[in-house]
Coordinates of C-alpha atoms in Angstrom, one line a residue:
X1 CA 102.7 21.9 65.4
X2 CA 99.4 24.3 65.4
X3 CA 100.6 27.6 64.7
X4 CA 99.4 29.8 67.5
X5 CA 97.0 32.3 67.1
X6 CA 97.5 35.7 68.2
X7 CA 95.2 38.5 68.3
X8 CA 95.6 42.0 69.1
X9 CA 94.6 43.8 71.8
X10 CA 92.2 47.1 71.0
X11 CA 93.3 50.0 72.9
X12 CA 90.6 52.2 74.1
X13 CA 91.7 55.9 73.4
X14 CA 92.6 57.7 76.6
X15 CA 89.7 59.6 78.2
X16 CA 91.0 63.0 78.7
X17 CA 91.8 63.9 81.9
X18 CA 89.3 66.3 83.8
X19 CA 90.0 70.5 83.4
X20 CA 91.7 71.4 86.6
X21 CA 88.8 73.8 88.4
X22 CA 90.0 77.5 88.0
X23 CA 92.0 78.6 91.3
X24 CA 89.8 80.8 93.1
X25 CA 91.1 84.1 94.1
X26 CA 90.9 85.0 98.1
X27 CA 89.4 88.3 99.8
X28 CA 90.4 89.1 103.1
X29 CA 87.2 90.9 104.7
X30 CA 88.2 93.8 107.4
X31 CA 84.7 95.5 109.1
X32 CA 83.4 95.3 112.4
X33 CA 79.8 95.0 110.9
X34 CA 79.0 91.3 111.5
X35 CA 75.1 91.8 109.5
X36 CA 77.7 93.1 106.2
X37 CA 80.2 90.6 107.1
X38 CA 78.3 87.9 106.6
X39 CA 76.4 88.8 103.7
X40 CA 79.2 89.8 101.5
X41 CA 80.9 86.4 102.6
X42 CA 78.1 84.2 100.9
X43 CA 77.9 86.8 98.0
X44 CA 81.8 86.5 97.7
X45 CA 81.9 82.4 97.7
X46 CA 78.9 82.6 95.6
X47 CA 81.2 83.6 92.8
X48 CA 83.4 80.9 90.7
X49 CA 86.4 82.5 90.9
X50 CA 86.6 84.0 94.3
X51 CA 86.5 83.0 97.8
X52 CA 86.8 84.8 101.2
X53 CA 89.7 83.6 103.0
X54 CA 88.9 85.3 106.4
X55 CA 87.0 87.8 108.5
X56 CA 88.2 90.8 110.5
X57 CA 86.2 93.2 112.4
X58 CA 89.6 95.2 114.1
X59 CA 92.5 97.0 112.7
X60 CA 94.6 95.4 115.3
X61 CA 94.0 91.8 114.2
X62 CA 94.0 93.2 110.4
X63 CA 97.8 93.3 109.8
X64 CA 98.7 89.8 110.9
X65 CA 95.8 88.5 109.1
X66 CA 97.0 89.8 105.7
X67 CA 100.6 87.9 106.5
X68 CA 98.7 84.5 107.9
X69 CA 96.2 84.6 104.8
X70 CA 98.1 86.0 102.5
X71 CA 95.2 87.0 100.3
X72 CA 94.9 88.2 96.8
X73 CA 92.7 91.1 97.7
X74 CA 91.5 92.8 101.2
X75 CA 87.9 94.9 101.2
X76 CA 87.9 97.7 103.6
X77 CA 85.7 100.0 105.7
X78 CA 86.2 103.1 106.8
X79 CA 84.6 102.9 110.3
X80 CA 86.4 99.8 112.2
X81 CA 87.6 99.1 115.9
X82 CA 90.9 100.5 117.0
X83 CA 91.6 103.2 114.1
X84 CA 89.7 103.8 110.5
X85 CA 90.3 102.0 107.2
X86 CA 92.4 104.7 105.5
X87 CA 94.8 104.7 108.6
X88 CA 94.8 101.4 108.6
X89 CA 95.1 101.0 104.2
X90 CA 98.3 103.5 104.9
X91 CA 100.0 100.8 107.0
X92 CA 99.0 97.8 105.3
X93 CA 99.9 99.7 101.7
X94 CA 103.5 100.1 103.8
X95 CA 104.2 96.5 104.9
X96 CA 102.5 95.3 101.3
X97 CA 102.9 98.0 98.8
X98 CA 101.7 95.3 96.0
X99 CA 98.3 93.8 97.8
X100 CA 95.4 95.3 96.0
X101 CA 92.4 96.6 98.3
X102 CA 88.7 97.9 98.2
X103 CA 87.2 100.0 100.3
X104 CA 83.4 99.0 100.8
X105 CA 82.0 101.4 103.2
X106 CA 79.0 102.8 104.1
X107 CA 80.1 106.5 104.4
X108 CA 79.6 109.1 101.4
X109 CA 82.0 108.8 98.8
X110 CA 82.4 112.1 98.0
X111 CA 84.1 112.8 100.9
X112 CA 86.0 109.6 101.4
X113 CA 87.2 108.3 97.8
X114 CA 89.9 110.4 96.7
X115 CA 91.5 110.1 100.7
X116 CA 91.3 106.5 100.0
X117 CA 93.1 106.4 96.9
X118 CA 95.8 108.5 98.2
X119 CA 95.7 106.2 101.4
X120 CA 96.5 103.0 98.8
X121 CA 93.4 101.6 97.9
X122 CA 92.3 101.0 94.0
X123 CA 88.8 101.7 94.3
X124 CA 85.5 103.0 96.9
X125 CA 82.0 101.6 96.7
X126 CA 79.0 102.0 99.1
X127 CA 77.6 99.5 100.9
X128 CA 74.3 100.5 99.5
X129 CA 75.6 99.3 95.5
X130 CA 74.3 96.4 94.3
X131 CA 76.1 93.2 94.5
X132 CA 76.6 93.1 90.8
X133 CA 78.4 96.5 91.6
X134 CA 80.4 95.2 94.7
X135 CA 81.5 92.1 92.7
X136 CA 82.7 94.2 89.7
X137 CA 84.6 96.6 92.2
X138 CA 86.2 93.5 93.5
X139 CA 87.1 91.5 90.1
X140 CA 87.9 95.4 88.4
X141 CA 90.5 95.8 91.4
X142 CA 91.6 92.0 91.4
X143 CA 92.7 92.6 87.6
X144 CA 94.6 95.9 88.1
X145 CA 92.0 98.1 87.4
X146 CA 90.2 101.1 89.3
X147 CA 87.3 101.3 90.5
X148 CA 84.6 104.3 91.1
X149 CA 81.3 105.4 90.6
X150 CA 80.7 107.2 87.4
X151 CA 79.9 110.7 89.3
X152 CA 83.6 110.3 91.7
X153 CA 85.3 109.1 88.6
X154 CA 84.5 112.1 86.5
X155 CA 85.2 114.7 89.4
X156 CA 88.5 113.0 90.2
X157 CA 89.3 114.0 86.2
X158 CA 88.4 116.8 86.1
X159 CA 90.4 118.0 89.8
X160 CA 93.5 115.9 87.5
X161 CA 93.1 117.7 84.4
X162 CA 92.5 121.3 85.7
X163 CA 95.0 121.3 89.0
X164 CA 91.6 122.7 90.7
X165 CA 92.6 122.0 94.5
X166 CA 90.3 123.5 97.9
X167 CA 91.2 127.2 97.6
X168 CA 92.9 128.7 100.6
X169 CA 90.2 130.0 103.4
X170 CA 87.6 128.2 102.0
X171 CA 85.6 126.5 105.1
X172 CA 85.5 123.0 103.5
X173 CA 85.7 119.5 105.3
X174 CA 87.8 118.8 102.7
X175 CA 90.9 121.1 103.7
X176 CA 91.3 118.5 107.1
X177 CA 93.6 116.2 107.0
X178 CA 92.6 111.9 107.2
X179 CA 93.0 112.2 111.2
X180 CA 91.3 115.1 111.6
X181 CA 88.4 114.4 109.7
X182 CA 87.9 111.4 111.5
X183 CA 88.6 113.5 115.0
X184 CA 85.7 115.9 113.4
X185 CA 83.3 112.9 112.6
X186 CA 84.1 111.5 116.0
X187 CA 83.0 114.7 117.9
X188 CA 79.7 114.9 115.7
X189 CA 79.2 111.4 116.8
X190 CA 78.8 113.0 120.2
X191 CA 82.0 111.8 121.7
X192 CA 84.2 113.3 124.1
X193 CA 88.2 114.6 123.9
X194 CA 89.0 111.7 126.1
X195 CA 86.7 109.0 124.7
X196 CA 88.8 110.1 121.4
X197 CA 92.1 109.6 122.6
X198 CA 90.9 106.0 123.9
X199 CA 89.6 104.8 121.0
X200 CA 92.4 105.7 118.5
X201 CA 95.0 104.9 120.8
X202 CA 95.6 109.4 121.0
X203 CA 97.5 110.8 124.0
X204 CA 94.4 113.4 125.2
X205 CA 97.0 116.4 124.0
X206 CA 96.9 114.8 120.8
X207 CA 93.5 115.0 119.9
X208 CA 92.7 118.3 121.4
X209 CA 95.8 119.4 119.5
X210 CA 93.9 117.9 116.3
X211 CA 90.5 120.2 117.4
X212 CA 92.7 123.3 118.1
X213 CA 93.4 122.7 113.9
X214 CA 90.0 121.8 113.1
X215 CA 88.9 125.1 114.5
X216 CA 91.7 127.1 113.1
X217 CA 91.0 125.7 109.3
X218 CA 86.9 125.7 109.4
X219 CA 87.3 129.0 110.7
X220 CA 85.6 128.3 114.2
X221 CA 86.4 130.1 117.1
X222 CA 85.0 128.2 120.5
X223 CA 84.5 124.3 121.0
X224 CA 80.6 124.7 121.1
X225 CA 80.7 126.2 117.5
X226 CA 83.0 123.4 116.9
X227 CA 80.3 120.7 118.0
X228 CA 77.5 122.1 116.1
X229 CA 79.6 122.1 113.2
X230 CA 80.6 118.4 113.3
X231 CA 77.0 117.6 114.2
X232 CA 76.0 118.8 111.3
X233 CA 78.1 117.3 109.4
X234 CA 77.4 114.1 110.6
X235 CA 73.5 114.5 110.1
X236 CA 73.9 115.5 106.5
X237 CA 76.1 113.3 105.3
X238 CA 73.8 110.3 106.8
X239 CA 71.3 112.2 104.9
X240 CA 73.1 112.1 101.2

């Protein structure tokens, strides 16, 4: 009987599989500035690594949008509908102490960085940076890093490392509280007690309660010094 013939089978070595795409990291956007919005969504899904995972332009819609999305990081402004972005990083930093955000804002950091640290937020750029600096804000507070300019960074030391805090009686912006800075900005913006109170959801009491202190700690004595001091105030820091 013919002895069968057997012949083995080559195996082909096993193509390795393909390297599983890196997950991308989501930003929850929160401004009420649709020209920004959208141009910091296509720089953000641009990137590799990141994607935007939503769009808000009010504080009101903000909250359930972090607990829907669940995001890895949510960007910021300061101006937004219904309240401002430090109010509303203190109650998102309170419902999600661990979330990282960055506030992205077109207002003058000097003024505004250091309240939004202490409001929760890891870092402050301007809208005016470039995108390379926007990006690296965003990855820098993404890793667990801070992140500020070079000039807010250095004076936030310094204030650290010497105790130096607003002297008493000194007529400073900086003496007023997060509300009533934004109470001050609002009357610079020309608006009214009651127009106040509407928009930040104030009983009218409230806010002229918050002017009464405005007054009282920027040493003003009548509302009309108090209006061409906010005014002011308003022009020049547009002008910085």
């Amino acid at each position: 009987m013919a002895k069968a013939s057997s012949k083995a089978s080559a195996q082909k070595p096993a193509s390795p599989a393909p390297a599983a795409a890196p997950k991308k990291r989501r930003v929850l956007i929160v401004d009420d500035h649709p020209i920004f919005r959208n141009g910091i969504i296509q720089l953000i899904n641009h990137e590799p690594d990141l994607e935007v995972c939503g769009e808000i332009c009010s504080a009101a819609q903000a909250l359930s949008a972090v607990d829907e999305l669940r995001p890895d990081i949510v960007t910021l402004d300061i101006s937004i509908q219904g309240t401002n972005g430090i109010e509303l990083m203190k109650s998102i930093r309170a419902v999600h102490p661990q979330l990282p955000a960055l506030m992205i804002s077109m207002h003058e950091e000097s003024t505004y960085a250091e309240r939004a640290l202490r409001a929760g937020a890891r870092g402050y750029v301007m809208k005016a940076a470039s995108s390379d600096k926007v990006i690296e804000a965003i990855r820098r507070v993404l890793g667990g890093g801070l992140y500020l300019s070079e000039a807010i960074g250095g004076r936030l030391l310094n204030t650290f490392l010497t105790g130096r805090i607003a002297e008493p009686g000194t007529s400073s912006v900086e003496q007023l509280s997060d509300r009533e800075l934004e109470i001050f900005r609002a009357v610079g913006e020309g608006r009214g007690t009651r127009e106040i109170a509407r928009s930040l959801f104030l009983s009218v009491k409230t806010v002229e309660t918050h002017r009464a202190h405005i007054k009282e700690k920027l040493h003003l004595k009548t509302a009309p010094e108090l209006v061409r001091a906010a005014v002011e105030w308003v022009n020049r820091e547009a002008n910085l």
